[in-house]
Amino acid sequence: MWFAVYQLLWHLLLPFAFIRLAWRTRHSAEYLHHFSERLGFANRKSIVQGSVWIHAVSVGETRAAQPLIEAYLARGETILLTHMTLNGRRTGAALFALAIASGQLRQVYLPYDLCWSVANFIRTFKPKLGLFMETEAWPTVVFYCAEIGLPLFLVNARLSERSARRVNRFGKAGRALFQAFAGILAQTQFDAERYRSLGVKKVEIVGNLKFDVPLDPSLVQHGKAWQQELHGNQRLMVCAASTRDGEEVIILRAWRDLLQSNAFENAPLLCLVPRHPERFTEVANQIHEAGLRFRRRTEWGGIPKGITDLDVILGDSMGEMPMYYSAADLVVMGGSLLPFGGQNLIEACAAGCPVLLGEHTYNFQQAALDAIKIGAARRIQGELILSESVALMEVLKELLLNTAELAKMSSAAKAYSLEHQGATKKILAALDDQNFTLN
């Protein structure tokens, strides 16, 4: 009954999904490209059968899937890579350009979760194995694969306590969704226990693929050159990375107070990088309203120079996070100051950049705890009784005035990222077996 209601709702809401895509063309006409794929009808040139199907909904999941995809490509497998977002597709196209050119990897959108569109998609591509990244669990896809005997696994899987409670609200129906996967390869013990609490039998802990994602060496090199330029001017830089709506106000208030404290002979620089590109202009207006001097990253073709008179750089570019992290002396991780669950701190640590976290890190619970324990990260919630901006300003001042502590945290960050590598091999071994047992 609930599945019939779910399908009815999808069909009723389908026109609004079309309207939403059309509305988003105000940012890019590409939102309507490959439109037929969203209904399960692919261009003949995109069709490949007998492939390993990997679904990475957007940018973060696509980057996380990179080491796994590269491992399968090295084995000679053909990859069908699906996405839900335009930015995810763009990221995949950039990361796997050579494999796409050779025909070893094909990209399409995952169709909307309608019974007929999903069935047509599966019948067209006939994958031999399906791998969904992290949190994706579309009921029609999952149950259809189970029905026809197509092994579909949830890999690099994570499940927050909040999400587990949400699933349990649907009772047997919600639990049945995750039980229908052929298996779940979880990031941490926390995640595995939550899946098991939903009645999932086949769960294995394999670690987090994001530790295996290599940083683009050219971006790292550019970042280090930028950092050298800054240090030559006796300036440190803080990167506020992947910030979400409402967090920029907190960060900018803290930064303005920090600069007005006159605690530094040479004022530090803030690089503010919003998570969503459509908010770049909105955040630029917020920086202006805060009375801070700034320029956009896209105003430079190469390494930003001649910035001694700036308070803030707005990171309005795409795909340059390794550069920002490599240039920075400290990161404030977005999504953690307000209840968004936190963004990925692993990439920052891999670049050797210490991390400041707010109290909301449930999307990366184990990673945050491990980073704090080893000294690569620090949480600021203890001071939040003062107010978010005051607490952040105080911690920033303390660390930026203590370069020895920053260096110590930087070394810990690199050690932390190296220590947790190896998830790719574990995932491949488990999938090769496909009869893995409980840990």
XYZ file of C-alpha atoms in Angstrom:
439
model
C 0.000 0.000 0.000
C 2.726 2.477 0.999
C 4.631 1.784 -2.228
C 1.507 2.481 -4.299
C 1.075 5.777 -2.446
C 4.766 6.580 -3.048
C 4.349 5.972 -6.783
C 1.190 8.055 -6.896
C 2.978 10.952 -5.214
C 5.859 10.715 -7.666
C 3.507 10.882 -10.640
C 1.619 13.809 -9.136
C 4.830 15.700 -8.398
C 6.516 14.923 -11.716
C 5.333 18.174 -13.387
C 6.861 20.141 -10.508
C 10.181 18.333 -11.030
C 10.098 19.501 -14.653
C 9.265 23.043 -13.556
C 12.152 22.990 -11.076
C 14.601 21.985 -13.810
C 13.262 24.706 -16.072
C 13.575 27.261 -13.255
C 17.205 26.321 -12.706
C 18.044 27.119 -16.306
C 18.325 30.725 -15.137
C 21.754 29.589 -13.841
C 22.609 27.282 -16.749
C 20.812 25.900 -19.797
C 22.570 22.590 -19.086
C 19.902 21.715 -16.517
C 17.633 20.686 -19.396
C 20.340 18.801 -21.280
C 19.889 14.989 -21.371
C 16.343 15.506 -20.159
C 15.126 12.138 -21.485
C 17.604 10.336 -19.194
C 15.635 11.534 -16.171
C 12.731 9.474 -17.504
C 14.855 6.388 -18.163
C 15.485 6.943 -21.890
C 19.174 7.242 -22.747
C 20.870 8.353 -25.940
C 21.996 5.306 -27.915
C 25.636 6.459 -27.712
C 25.451 6.372 -23.901
C 24.246 2.783 -23.651
C 26.647 0.158 -22.373
C 25.591 -3.222 -21.015
C 27.201 -5.574 -18.493
C 28.964 -2.730 -16.711
C 29.640 -1.890 -13.082
C 27.017 0.718 -12.264
C 28.073 3.361 -9.723
C 25.616 6.028 -8.597
C 27.113 9.209 -7.157
C 24.374 11.751 -6.608
C 26.454 14.957 -6.649
C 29.949 16.447 -6.356
C 31.005 15.024 -2.978
C 29.888 11.497 -3.772
C 31.503 11.631 -7.219
C 34.837 12.668 -5.750
C 34.541 9.998 -3.051
C 33.891 7.351 -5.712
C 37.049 8.291 -7.635
C 39.443 5.691 -6.118
C 36.841 2.928 -6.495
C 36.077 3.859 -10.103
C 39.772 4.055 -10.953
C 40.330 0.621 -9.402
C 37.585 -0.905 -11.566
C 38.871 0.894 -14.658
C 42.339 -0.551 -13.971
C 40.736 -4.000 -13.953
C 39.345 -3.337 -17.418
C 35.737 -2.994 -16.287
C 33.313 -0.711 -18.072
C 31.668 1.821 -15.755
C 28.167 3.269 -15.900
C 28.299 6.407 -13.729
C 24.980 8.011 -12.800
C 24.220 11.292 -11.054
C 21.228 13.348 -9.967
C 22.791 16.830 -10.149
C 24.391 18.851 -12.923
C 27.428 19.661 -10.776
C 27.902 15.970 -10.034
C 27.881 15.213 -13.742
C 30.328 18.020 -14.460
C 32.673 16.720 -11.754
C 32.545 13.203 -13.160
C 33.236 14.495 -16.659
C 36.337 16.330 -15.411
C 37.679 13.487 -13.256
C 37.201 10.717 -15.818
C 37.683 12.561 -19.098
C 40.120 9.969 -20.474
C 37.866 7.011 -19.607
C 34.894 8.792 -21.182
C 36.893 9.521 -24.341
C 37.918 5.862 -24.612
C 34.347 4.649 -24.045
C 35.275 2.775 -20.864
C 33.034 5.040 -18.749
C 29.587 6.367 -19.634
C 27.674 9.066 -17.770
C 23.894 9.426 -17.520
C 21.394 10.801 -15.032
C 19.655 8.348 -12.731
C 15.977 8.435 -13.722
C 13.296 9.738 -11.411
C 12.106 7.024 -9.044
C 9.077 6.020 -11.111
C 8.356 2.320 -11.622
C 8.361 2.524 -15.442
C 11.386 4.832 -15.753
C 13.516 2.693 -13.426
C 12.487 -0.535 -15.175
C 13.320 0.943 -18.588
C 16.698 2.180 -17.313
C 17.682 -1.226 -15.911
C 16.452 -3.119 -18.986
C 18.388 -0.742 -21.252
C 21.747 -0.863 -19.476
C 21.589 -4.352 -17.900
C 24.402 -3.678 -15.362
C 25.992 -6.680 -13.684
C 26.512 -4.920 -10.362
C 25.112 -1.758 -8.769
C 26.891 0.418 -6.206
C 25.119 3.370 -4.577
C 27.344 5.870 -2.775
C 26.913 6.880 0.873
C 23.250 7.633 1.629
C 21.309 7.088 -1.601
C 18.400 4.667 -1.224
C 15.669 5.221 -3.812
C 12.863 2.742 -3.025
C 11.842 1.909 -6.593
C 15.435 1.278 -7.675
C 16.319 -0.748 -4.586
C 13.234 -2.962 -4.635
C 13.322 -3.473 -8.405
C 16.969 -4.611 -8.269
C 16.116 -6.997 -5.445
C 13.161 -8.350 -7.420
C 15.185 -9.131 -10.568
C 18.243 -10.382 -8.672
C 20.620 -7.541 -9.604
C 23.108 -7.186 -6.708
C 22.849 -3.600 -5.460
C 25.166 -2.515 -2.637
C 25.310 0.652 -0.570
C 29.026 1.498 -0.383
C 30.932 4.031 1.696
C 27.646 4.022 3.572
C 26.884 6.368 6.408
C 23.768 6.836 8.514
C 23.445 9.517 11.166
C 21.433 8.984 14.316
C 18.928 11.542 13.048
C 18.513 9.690 9.743
C 18.114 6.349 11.513
C 15.280 7.803 13.609
C 13.668 9.148 10.445
C 13.803 5.708 8.794
C 12.281 4.090 11.880
C 9.312 6.459 11.678
C 8.248 4.545 8.566
C 8.227 1.293 10.535
C 8.654 -1.949 8.594
C 8.493 -0.134 5.274
C 11.495 2.055 6.096
C 13.541 -0.849 7.450
C 12.641 -3.025 4.456
C 14.268 -0.487 2.143
C 17.737 -1.008 3.606
C 17.198 -4.722 4.097
C 16.596 -5.009 0.334
C 20.197 -4.033 -0.494
C 22.432 -6.997 -1.322
C 24.779 -5.656 1.351
C 25.959 -2.481 3.036
C 29.615 -1.477 3.296
C 29.700 1.042 6.135
C 32.264 3.710 6.905
C 32.380 3.283 10.687
C 31.218 1.182 13.615
C 28.622 3.866 14.398
C 27.153 3.567 10.903
C 27.210 -0.229 10.934
C 25.368 -0.403 14.258
C 22.644 1.912 12.982
C 22.112 -0.183 9.853
C 21.975 -3.319 11.970
C 19.388 -1.666 14.201
C 17.224 -1.483 11.059
C 17.474 -5.246 10.653
C 20.139 -5.291 7.936
C 21.997 -8.607 8.097
C 24.887 -8.117 5.691
C 26.950 -5.186 6.936
C 30.716 -4.788 6.838
C 32.891 -1.940 8.128
C 35.376 -0.895 5.452
C 36.402 2.662 6.318
C 35.881 5.850 4.352
C 36.761 6.094 0.653
C 37.395 9.821 1.035
C 40.720 9.050 2.719
C 41.822 7.377 -0.537
C 40.896 10.300 -2.788
C 44.101 11.863 -4.149
C 44.522 15.615 -4.118
C 45.137 17.174 -7.520
C 48.918 17.806 -7.434
C 48.704 20.884 -9.656
C 46.133 22.477 -7.324
C 48.262 21.604 -4.293
C 51.262 23.210 -5.984
C 49.278 26.368 -6.736
C 48.050 26.459 -3.147
C 51.546 26.148 -1.735
C 52.759 28.928 -4.031
C 49.887 31.108 -2.826
C 50.740 30.304 0.797
C 54.374 31.226 0.154
C 53.203 34.550 -1.306
C 51.101 35.202 1.806
C 53.820 34.199 4.243
C 56.232 36.429 2.369
C 53.923 39.276 3.336
C 53.788 37.985 6.940
C 50.141 36.966 6.580
C 48.320 33.803 7.588
C 45.147 32.639 5.872
C 42.009 31.016 7.236
C 39.745 29.138 4.839
C 36.049 28.962 5.743
C 35.198 25.978 3.560
C 31.875 24.791 2.132
C 29.852 27.211 4.242
C 26.077 27.006 4.317
C 23.300 29.577 4.476
C 23.453 31.451 7.789
C 27.029 30.490 8.611
C 28.657 33.270 6.606
C 27.037 35.873 8.879
C 28.614 34.209 11.930
C 32.014 33.905 10.254
C 32.080 37.462 8.903
C 31.081 38.922 12.262
C 33.848 36.918 13.942
C 36.354 37.994 11.305
C 35.474 41.671 11.589
C 35.854 41.493 15.388
C 39.154 39.648 14.996
C 40.588 42.354 12.729
C 39.313 45.120 15.014
C 41.031 43.499 18.014
C 44.388 44.745 16.652
C 46.013 41.568 17.952
C 48.109 41.070 14.790
C 50.994 43.062 13.406
C 49.949 41.836 9.950
C 46.268 41.009 9.719
C 45.353 37.496 8.542
C 43.309 36.895 5.406
C 39.985 35.063 5.203
C 39.136 32.922 2.184
C 35.377 32.317 2.271
C 34.152 29.453 0.054
C 30.356 28.907 0.003
C 29.253 25.347 -0.696
C 26.667 26.223 -3.348
C 27.694 28.271 -6.433
C 24.278 29.884 -6.722
C 24.983 31.703 -3.423
C 28.230 33.383 -4.523
C 26.568 36.723 -5.256
C 24.531 36.599 -2.048
C 27.690 35.996 0.009
C 29.533 38.767 -1.863
C 26.788 41.143 -0.741
C 27.146 39.919 2.855
C 30.894 40.617 2.808
C 30.241 44.096 1.470
C 27.588 44.748 4.151
C 30.060 43.639 6.838
C 32.330 46.489 5.758
C 35.209 44.170 4.794
C 37.480 44.718 1.811
C 37.281 41.778 -0.591
C 37.760 40.484 -4.109
C 36.512 37.379 -5.889
C 38.868 34.512 -6.597
C 37.741 34.492 -10.240
C 39.252 37.956 -10.711
C 42.663 36.252 -10.926
C 43.740 33.846 -13.634
C 46.453 32.295 -11.509
C 47.695 32.705 -7.945
C 46.142 35.736 -6.192
C 48.803 38.417 -5.742
C 48.885 41.975 -4.507
C 46.286 41.303 -1.835
C 47.876 43.049 1.119
C 44.958 45.487 1.275
C 42.209 42.828 1.421
C 40.380 41.333 4.389
C 38.544 38.590 2.509
C 38.775 36.613 -0.708
C 35.513 35.106 -1.911
C 36.246 31.624 -3.235
C 33.777 31.715 -6.110
C 35.517 29.067 -8.224
C 34.639 25.403 -8.681
C 36.933 22.419 -8.139
C 39.711 24.330 -6.378
C 39.269 23.183 -2.779
C 42.681 21.406 -2.696
C 44.270 24.731 -3.638
C 42.389 26.628 -0.930
C 43.297 24.016 1.695
C 46.960 23.952 0.634
C 47.162 27.757 0.850
C 45.442 28.007 4.225
C 46.956 27.753 7.698
C 43.632 26.865 9.321
C 40.182 25.748 8.134
C 36.771 26.529 9.594
C 34.622 23.659 8.371
C 31.274 24.694 6.975
C 28.059 22.930 7.846
C 29.194 22.470 11.449
C 28.439 25.895 12.931
C 24.708 25.439 12.324
C 22.811 22.100 12.316
C 23.697 20.943 8.785
C 25.770 17.962 9.939
C 29.168 19.238 8.825
C 31.076 18.964 5.555
C 34.020 16.729 4.704
C 37.082 17.523 6.845
C 39.186 14.704 5.360
C 40.354 16.633 2.299
C 41.578 19.501 4.474
C 43.551 17.098 6.673
C 45.066 15.416 3.604
C 46.401 18.852 2.631
C 47.907 19.184 6.116
C 45.520 21.933 7.168
C 44.232 21.979 10.783
C 40.455 22.117 11.194
C 38.082 24.023 13.445
C 34.691 22.347 13.922
C 31.412 23.547 15.311
C 29.240 21.213 17.327
C 27.198 19.851 14.371
C 29.269 17.069 12.763
C 26.843 14.149 12.698
C 27.459 13.528 8.972
C 31.120 12.837 9.794
C 30.791 11.694 13.396
C 33.650 9.189 13.528
C 35.946 11.222 11.278
C 35.469 14.275 13.507
C 36.074 12.323 16.713
C 39.219 10.702 15.303
C 40.591 14.009 14.014
C 40.031 15.696 17.376
C 41.598 12.773 19.232
C 44.785 12.826 17.171
C 45.042 16.630 17.410
C 44.259 17.447 13.783
C 41.019 19.247 14.631
C 39.484 21.217 17.448
C 35.855 21.719 18.375
C 34.651 25.106 19.606
C 31.282 24.271 21.141
C 32.568 24.797 24.686
C 32.661 28.549 24.123
C 29.337 28.815 22.279
C 27.634 30.061 25.444
C 29.204 33.400 24.530
C 27.663 33.370 21.019
C 28.808 31.594 17.894
C 30.720 34.551 16.446
C 32.486 35.486 19.707
C 33.456 31.861 20.319
C 34.826 31.513 16.801
C 36.730 34.790 17.039
C 38.388 33.777 20.326
C 39.536 30.390 19.009
C 40.804 31.922 15.761
C 42.793 34.522 17.658
C 44.284 31.918 19.987
C 45.458 29.635 17.190
C 46.601 32.289 14.718
C 48.812 33.807 17.418
C 50.306 30.386 18.166
C 52.076 29.246 14.993
C 53.815 26.422 16.867
C 50.433 24.900 17.752
C 49.269 25.310 14.151
C 52.373 23.453 12.938
C 51.718 20.661 15.431
C 48.096 20.350 14.296
C 49.211 20.362 10.654
C 51.504 17.375 11.235
C 48.709 15.579 13.071
C 46.334 16.250 10.162
C 48.686 14.613 7.665
C 49.223 11.622 9.961
C 45.479 11.276 10.451
C 44.735 11.222 6.713
C 47.434 8.615 5.992
C 46.451 6.394 8.925
C 42.884 5.896 7.674
C 43.582 5.025 4.039
C 42.732 1.613 2.576
C 38.932 1.589 2.190
C 39.153 0.957 -1.569
C 40.907 -2.391 -1.165
C 38.470 -3.485 1.540
C 35.450 -2.563 -0.577
C 36.790 -4.399 -3.622
C 37.522 -7.489 -1.533
C 34.027 -7.473 -0.030
C 32.347 -6.996 -3.413
C 34.464 -9.731 -4.998
C 33.254 -12.040 -2.248
C 29.631 -10.778 -2.090
C 29.072 -13.233 0.759
C 30.771 -11.212 3.448
C 29.766 -11.866 7.028
C 28.998 -9.578 9.895
C 31.898 -7.890 11.690
